[in-house]
Amino acid sequence: MENIAKKSSRRGLKLSDLLVTVLVSVVLGVVYHFWSSVYNLFSPLFPEADEIVYGMWFIAPTLVFLLIRKPGVALIAEVAAAHVEILFGSEWGIQLVMYSVLQGLGAELIFAAFRYRKFSGSVAALAGIGAVIGSIIPDIYYGYVQDYETWLLIAKYAMRIVSSALIAGYLAYGLAKAVEATGVTSLLRPVESKDYAALDD
């Protein structure tokens, strides 16, 4: 049965996979939009304090991959969620497209490094960090960090990394495990439930 499970996880994306990816991404895109209010609450606390909650914007690729477990869904999920945020009138507008592609790709590459066979919280945390790396590129491109002092630059991205590991990594893992417990994922991965008991470490 283990071999069947592995073969199932390596199959190409089906229409149902894409539909679930888009559906979850739409929900998370709405969360992304309203998360700006939470993000702004932290800004006045101390320099770059909003980075403490930045990881929420990387949860789409990790959560969707943990649920569907197929190549490509992490990138698709982040791009789709960003487009929903844009439709809601995000202040960042078209910049989000570049961010979403690079962030989704950063997470996707981490899952690819494990050959799409590892679904643990630690791998999800690494994927969240991969998304952070992707986010740094447009930060530099748009000139958001050039004038930062070295200590502040280090603090900024250190907080983003920790936030992403916790929120996009372990929180996403916990949410995926909760969904697993409902049996919903058996519709996406139609093998015996004992072969997919929770999320495999």
C-alpha atoms as a PDB file:
ATOM      1  CA  MET A   1       0.000   0.000   0.000  1.00  0.00           C
ATOM      2  CA  GLU A   2       2.930   2.345   0.631  1.00  0.00           C
ATOM      3  CA  ASN A   3       3.985   1.995  -3.007  1.00  0.00           C
ATOM      4  CA  ILE A   4       0.445   2.812  -4.130  1.00  0.00           C
ATOM      5  CA  ALA A   5       0.465   5.917  -1.971  1.00  0.00           C
ATOM      6  CA  LYS A   6       3.781   7.060  -3.409  1.00  0.00           C
ATOM      7  CA  LYS A   7       2.616   6.478  -6.979  1.00  0.00           C
ATOM      8  CA  SER A   8      -0.556   8.422  -6.246  1.00  0.00           C
ATOM      9  CA  SER A   9       1.413  11.377  -4.911  1.00  0.00           C
ATOM     10  CA  ARG A  10       3.570  11.472  -8.046  1.00  0.00           C
ATOM     11  CA  ARG A  11       0.722  11.614 -10.539  1.00  0.00           C
ATOM     12  CA  GLY A  12       0.103  14.778 -12.459  1.00  0.00           C
ATOM     13  CA  LEU A  13      -2.455  17.314 -11.362  1.00  0.00           C
ATOM     14  CA  LYS A  14      -6.066  16.405 -12.007  1.00  0.00           C
ATOM     15  CA  LEU A  15      -8.948  18.825 -12.437  1.00  0.00           C
ATOM     16  CA  SER A  16     -10.063  18.099  -8.873  1.00  0.00           C
ATOM     17  CA  ASP A  17      -6.579  19.000  -7.589  1.00  0.00           C
ATOM     18  CA  LEU A  18      -6.702  22.329  -9.399  1.00  0.00           C
ATOM     19  CA  LEU A  19     -10.207  23.068  -8.170  1.00  0.00           C
ATOM     20  CA  VAL A  20      -9.279  22.373  -4.551  1.00  0.00           C
ATOM     21  CA  THR A  21      -6.084  24.410  -4.931  1.00  0.00           C
ATOM     22  CA  VAL A  22      -8.027  27.378  -6.277  1.00  0.00           C
ATOM     23  CA  LEU A  23     -10.793  27.019  -3.677  1.00  0.00           C
ATOM     24  CA  VAL A  24      -8.380  26.963  -0.738  1.00  0.00           C
ATOM     25  CA  SER A  25      -6.392  29.783  -2.319  1.00  0.00           C
ATOM     26  CA  VAL A  26      -9.517  31.933  -2.657  1.00  0.00           C
ATOM     27  CA  VAL A  27     -10.198  31.522   1.060  1.00  0.00           C
ATOM     28  CA  LEU A  28      -6.583  32.298   1.929  1.00  0.00           C
ATOM     29  CA  GLY A  29      -6.587  35.251  -0.465  1.00  0.00           C
ATOM     30  CA  VAL A  30      -9.414  36.738   1.596  1.00  0.00           C
ATOM     31  CA  VAL A  31      -7.381  36.038   4.745  1.00  0.00           C
ATOM     32  CA  TYR A  32      -4.374  37.731   3.126  1.00  0.00           C
ATOM     33  CA  HIS A  33      -6.444  40.821   2.412  1.00  0.00           C
ATOM     34  CA  PHE A  34      -7.725  41.211   5.956  1.00  0.00           C
ATOM     35  CA  TRP A  35      -4.372  40.231   7.458  1.00  0.00           C
ATOM     36  CA  SER A  36      -3.116  43.683   6.508  1.00  0.00           C
ATOM     37  CA  SER A  37      -5.096  45.030   9.478  1.00  0.00           C
ATOM     38  CA  VAL A  38      -3.285  42.638  11.836  1.00  0.00           C
ATOM     39  CA  TYR A  39       0.021  43.477  10.183  1.00  0.00           C
ATOM     40  CA  ASN A  40      -0.544  47.200  10.720  1.00  0.00           C
ATOM     41  CA  LEU A  41      -1.301  46.699  14.414  1.00  0.00           C
ATOM     42  CA  PHE A  42       2.262  45.532  14.995  1.00  0.00           C
ATOM     43  CA  SER A  43       3.978  48.304  13.045  1.00  0.00           C
ATOM     44  CA  PRO A  44       4.033  50.922  15.856  1.00  0.00           C
ATOM     45  CA  LEU A  45       5.474  48.569  18.481  1.00  0.00           C
ATOM     46  CA  PHE A  46       9.135  48.784  17.402  1.00  0.00           C
ATOM     47  CA  PRO A  47      11.064  48.942  14.099  1.00  0.00           C
ATOM     48  CA  GLU A  48       9.905  46.210  11.714  1.00  0.00           C
ATOM     49  CA  ALA A  49       7.656  44.643  14.368  1.00  0.00           C
ATOM     50  CA  ASP A  50       5.146  43.771  11.654  1.00  0.00           C
ATOM     51  CA  GLU A  51       7.559  41.082  10.476  1.00  0.00           C
ATOM     52  CA  ILE A  52       6.416  39.036  13.478  1.00  0.00           C
ATOM     53  CA  VAL A  53       3.205  38.175  11.616  1.00  0.00           C
ATOM     54  CA  TYR A  54       4.539  38.326   8.047  1.00  0.00           C
ATOM     55  CA  GLY A  55       4.540  34.553   7.721  1.00  0.00           C
ATOM     56  CA  MET A  56       0.782  34.430   7.181  1.00  0.00           C
ATOM     57  CA  TRP A  57       1.348  35.614   3.608  1.00  0.00           C
ATOM     58  CA  PHE A  58       3.258  32.400   2.892  1.00  0.00           C
ATOM     59  CA  ILE A  59       0.695  29.917   4.212  1.00  0.00           C
ATOM     60  CA  ALA A  60      -1.111  29.224   0.934  1.00  0.00           C
ATOM     61  CA  PRO A  61       1.675  27.230  -0.755  1.00  0.00           C
ATOM     62  CA  THR A  62       2.531  25.178   2.327  1.00  0.00           C
ATOM     63  CA  LEU A  63      -1.039  24.387   3.386  1.00  0.00           C
ATOM     64  CA  VAL A  64      -2.208  23.468  -0.099  1.00  0.00           C
ATOM     65  CA  PHE A  65       0.810  21.249  -0.696  1.00  0.00           C
ATOM     66  CA  LEU A  66       0.293  19.434   2.617  1.00  0.00           C
ATOM     67  CA  LEU A  67      -3.308  18.769   1.610  1.00  0.00           C
ATOM     68  CA  ILE A  68      -2.785  17.729  -2.025  1.00  0.00           C
ATOM     69  CA  ARG A  69       0.842  16.572  -1.999  1.00  0.00           C
ATOM     70  CA  LYS A  70       1.554  17.072  -5.692  1.00  0.00           C
ATOM     71  CA  PRO A  71       4.133  19.053  -7.671  1.00  0.00           C
ATOM     72  CA  GLY A  72       3.102  22.514  -8.748  1.00  0.00           C
ATOM     73  CA  VAL A  73       0.325  23.188  -6.252  1.00  0.00           C
ATOM     74  CA  ALA A  74       2.483  25.331  -3.944  1.00  0.00           C
ATOM     75  CA  LEU A  75       3.275  27.798  -6.712  1.00  0.00           C
ATOM     76  CA  ILE A  76      -0.273  27.806  -8.072  1.00  0.00           C
ATOM     77  CA  ALA A  77      -1.734  28.357  -4.604  1.00  0.00           C
ATOM     78  CA  GLU A  78       0.389  31.403  -3.795  1.00  0.00           C
ATOM     79  CA  VAL A  79      -0.249  33.034  -7.171  1.00  0.00           C
ATOM     80  CA  ALA A  80      -3.989  32.368  -6.940  1.00  0.00           C
ATOM     81  CA  ALA A  81      -4.223  33.735  -3.389  1.00  0.00           C
ATOM     82  CA  ALA A  82      -2.362  36.890  -4.438  1.00  0.00           C
ATOM     83  CA  HIS A  83      -4.770  37.450  -7.319  1.00  0.00           C
ATOM     84  CA  VAL A  84      -7.707  37.235  -4.924  1.00  0.00           C
ATOM     85  CA  GLU A  85      -5.994  39.816  -2.732  1.00  0.00           C
ATOM     86  CA  ILE A  86      -5.552  42.049  -5.786  1.00  0.00           C
ATOM     87  CA  LEU A  87      -9.255  41.692  -6.645  1.00  0.00           C
ATOM     88  CA  PHE A  88     -10.060  42.951  -3.161  1.00  0.00           C
ATOM     89  CA  GLY A  89      -8.150  46.122  -3.971  1.00  0.00           C
ATOM     90  CA  SER A  90      -4.821  45.513  -2.283  1.00  0.00           C
ATOM     91  CA  GLU A  91      -2.703  48.636  -1.874  1.00  0.00           C
ATOM     92  CA  TRP A  92       0.250  46.709  -3.332  1.00  0.00           C
ATOM     93  CA  GLY A  93      -1.529  46.072  -6.627  1.00  0.00           C
ATOM     94  CA  ILE A  94       0.426  44.451  -9.423  1.00  0.00           C
ATOM     95  CA  GLN A  95       3.558  44.131  -7.262  1.00  0.00           C
ATOM     96  CA  LEU A  96       1.842  41.182  -5.626  1.00  0.00           C
ATOM     97  CA  VAL A  97       2.119  39.195  -8.848  1.00  0.00           C
ATOM     98  CA  MET A  98       5.920  39.270  -8.714  1.00  0.00           C
ATOM     99  CA  TYR A  99       5.925  38.573  -4.993  1.00  0.00           C
ATOM    100  CA  SER A 100       3.512  35.644  -5.329  1.00  0.00           C
ATOM    101  CA  VAL A 101       5.440  33.979  -8.149  1.00  0.00           C
ATOM    102  CA  LEU A 102       8.785  34.192  -6.340  1.00  0.00           C
ATOM    103  CA  GLN A 103       7.349  33.264  -2.941  1.00  0.00           C
ATOM    104  CA  GLY A 104       5.425  30.324  -4.368  1.00  0.00           C
ATOM    105  CA  LEU A 105       8.486  29.212  -6.307  1.00  0.00           C
ATOM    106  CA  GLY A 106      10.633  29.431  -3.182  1.00  0.00           C
ATOM    107  CA  ALA A 107       8.265  27.099  -1.318  1.00  0.00           C
ATOM    108  CA  GLU A 108       7.875  24.822  -4.345  1.00  0.00           C
ATOM    109  CA  LEU A 109      11.631  24.328  -4.658  1.00  0.00           C
ATOM    110  CA  ILE A 110      11.882  23.156  -1.051  1.00  0.00           C
ATOM    111  CA  PHE A 111       9.194  20.524  -1.560  1.00  0.00           C
ATOM    112  CA  ALA A 112      10.925  19.528  -4.815  1.00  0.00           C
ATOM    113  CA  ALA A 113      14.216  19.127  -2.939  1.00  0.00           C
ATOM    114  CA  PHE A 114      12.489  16.428  -0.871  1.00  0.00           C
ATOM    115  CA  ARG A 115      11.070  14.930  -4.106  1.00  0.00           C
ATOM    116  CA  TYR A 116       7.543  15.825  -2.935  1.00  0.00           C
ATOM    117  CA  ARG A 117       7.613  12.899  -0.492  1.00  0.00           C
ATOM    118  CA  LYS A 118       8.029  14.650   2.864  1.00  0.00           C
ATOM    119  CA  PHE A 119       5.012  16.217   4.565  1.00  0.00           C
ATOM    120  CA  SER A 120       6.251  17.030   8.057  1.00  0.00           C
ATOM    121  CA  GLY A 121       6.016  20.297   9.955  1.00  0.00           C
ATOM    122  CA  SER A 122       9.761  20.804   9.635  1.00  0.00           C
ATOM    123  CA  VAL A 123       9.639  20.499   5.842  1.00  0.00           C
ATOM    124  CA  ALA A 124       6.706  22.920   5.737  1.00  0.00           C
ATOM    125  CA  ALA A 125       8.752  25.301   7.898  1.00  0.00           C
ATOM    126  CA  LEU A 126      11.636  25.069   5.440  1.00  0.00           C
ATOM    127  CA  ALA A 127       9.204  25.773   2.606  1.00  0.00           C
ATOM    128  CA  GLY A 128       8.029  28.852   4.495  1.00  0.00           C
ATOM    129  CA  ILE A 129      11.654  29.971   4.697  1.00  0.00           C
ATOM    130  CA  GLY A 130      11.974  29.264   0.982  1.00  0.00           C
ATOM    131  CA  ALA A 131       9.091  31.677   0.437  1.00  0.00           C
ATOM    132  CA  VAL A 132      10.960  34.253   2.539  1.00  0.00           C
ATOM    133  CA  ILE A 133      13.953  33.966   0.240  1.00  0.00           C
ATOM    134  CA  GLY A 134      11.643  34.486  -2.705  1.00  0.00           C
ATOM    135  CA  SER A 135      10.207  37.612  -1.073  1.00  0.00           C
ATOM    136  CA  ILE A 136      13.642  39.190  -0.613  1.00  0.00           C
ATOM    137  CA  ILE A 137      14.191  39.464  -4.373  1.00  0.00           C
ATOM    138  CA  PRO A 138      11.292  41.873  -5.044  1.00  0.00           C
ATOM    139  CA  ASP A 139      12.090  43.695  -1.782  1.00  0.00           C
ATOM    140  CA  ILE A 140      15.469  44.516  -3.320  1.00  0.00           C
ATOM    141  CA  TYR A 141      14.034  45.157  -6.787  1.00  0.00           C
ATOM    142  CA  TYR A 142      11.497  47.679  -5.510  1.00  0.00           C
ATOM    143  CA  GLY A 143      14.109  49.352  -3.298  1.00  0.00           C
ATOM    144  CA  TYR A 144      12.504  48.565   0.045  1.00  0.00           C
ATOM    145  CA  VAL A 145      15.690  47.628   1.875  1.00  0.00           C
ATOM    146  CA  GLN A 146      18.596  49.564   0.364  1.00  0.00           C
ATOM    147  CA  ASP A 147      18.634  52.268   3.044  1.00  0.00           C
ATOM    148  CA  TYR A 148      18.359  49.923   6.016  1.00  0.00           C
ATOM    149  CA  GLU A 149      21.157  49.783   8.550  1.00  0.00           C
ATOM    150  CA  THR A 150      22.783  46.371   8.741  1.00  0.00           C
ATOM    151  CA  TRP A 151      21.399  45.512  12.180  1.00  0.00           C
ATOM    152  CA  LEU A 152      17.868  46.444  11.156  1.00  0.00           C
ATOM    153  CA  LEU A 153      18.125  44.488   7.919  1.00  0.00           C
ATOM    154  CA  ILE A 154      19.234  41.392   9.818  1.00  0.00           C
ATOM    155  CA  ALA A 155      16.499  41.842  12.425  1.00  0.00           C
ATOM    156  CA  LYS A 156      13.845  42.345   9.745  1.00  0.00           C
ATOM    157  CA  TYR A 157      14.547  39.123   7.883  1.00  0.00           C
ATOM    158  CA  ALA A 158      15.314  37.111  11.006  1.00  0.00           C
ATOM    159  CA  MET A 159      11.829  37.932  12.286  1.00  0.00           C
ATOM    160  CA  ARG A 160      10.335  37.125   8.880  1.00  0.00           C
ATOM    161  CA  ILE A 161      12.087  33.755   8.844  1.00  0.00           C
ATOM    162  CA  VAL A 162      10.873  32.836  12.331  1.00  0.00           C
ATOM    163  CA  SER A 163       7.354  34.016  11.547  1.00  0.00           C
ATOM    164  CA  SER A 164       7.263  32.038   8.329  1.00  0.00           C
ATOM    165  CA  ALA A 165       8.578  28.872   9.942  1.00  0.00           C
ATOM    166  CA  LEU A 166       5.927  29.090  12.655  1.00  0.00           C
ATOM    167  CA  ILE A 167       2.923  30.279  10.646  1.00  0.00           C
ATOM    168  CA  ALA A 168       3.516  28.966   7.125  1.00  0.00           C
ATOM    169  CA  GLY A 169       5.268  25.913   8.533  1.00  0.00           C
ATOM    170  CA  TYR A 170       3.950  24.542  11.787  1.00  0.00           C
ATOM    171  CA  LEU A 171       0.575  26.288  11.787  1.00  0.00           C
ATOM    172  CA  ALA A 172      -0.070  25.075   8.230  1.00  0.00           C
ATOM    173  CA  TYR A 173       0.958  21.588   9.327  1.00  0.00           C
ATOM    174  CA  GLY A 174      -1.475  21.717  12.243  1.00  0.00           C
ATOM    175  CA  LEU A 175      -4.305  22.918   9.999  1.00  0.00           C
ATOM    176  CA  ALA A 176      -3.580  20.211   7.435  1.00  0.00           C
ATOM    177  CA  LYS A 177      -3.536  17.595  10.164  1.00  0.00           C
ATOM    178  CA  ALA A 178      -6.912  18.834  11.413  1.00  0.00           C
ATOM    179  CA  VAL A 179      -8.329  18.560   7.900  1.00  0.00           C
ATOM    180  CA  GLU A 180      -6.841  15.065   7.627  1.00  0.00           C
ATOM    181  CA  ALA A 181      -8.743  14.057  10.750  1.00  0.00           C
ATOM    182  CA  THR A 182     -12.059  14.909   9.082  1.00  0.00           C
ATOM    183  CA  GLY A 183     -11.389  12.450   6.262  1.00  0.00           C
ATOM    184  CA  VAL A 184     -11.848  15.111   3.582  1.00  0.00           C
ATOM    185  CA  THR A 185      -8.441  14.465   2.055  1.00  0.00           C
ATOM    186  CA  SER A 186      -9.439  10.890   1.217  1.00  0.00           C
ATOM    187  CA  LEU A 187     -11.362  12.428  -1.669  1.00  0.00           C
ATOM    188  CA  LEU A 188      -8.105  13.803  -3.020  1.00  0.00           C
ATOM    189  CA  ARG A 189      -5.968  10.767  -2.214  1.00  0.00           C
ATOM    190  CA  PRO A 190      -8.263   7.756  -2.602  1.00  0.00           C
ATOM    191  CA  VAL A 191      -6.341   5.061  -0.744  1.00  0.00           C
ATOM    192  CA  GLU A 192      -7.035   3.424   2.589  1.00  0.00           C
ATOM    193  CA  SER A 193      -7.090   5.928   5.435  1.00  0.00           C
ATOM    194  CA  LYS A 194      -4.560   3.953   7.475  1.00  0.00           C
ATOM    195  CA  ASP A 195      -1.973   4.707   4.784  1.00  0.00           C
ATOM    196  CA  TYR A 196      -2.432   8.393   5.324  1.00  0.00           C
ATOM    197  CA  ALA A 197      -2.819   8.472   9.093  1.00  0.00           C
ATOM    198  CA  ALA A 198      -2.375  12.140   9.861  1.00  0.00           C
ATOM    199  CA  LEU A 199       0.607  13.696   8.082  1.00  0.00           C
ATOM    200  CA  ASP A 200       3.624  11.493   7.611  1.00  0.00           C
ATOM    201  CA  ASP A 201       6.841  12.537   9.272  1.00  0.00           C
END
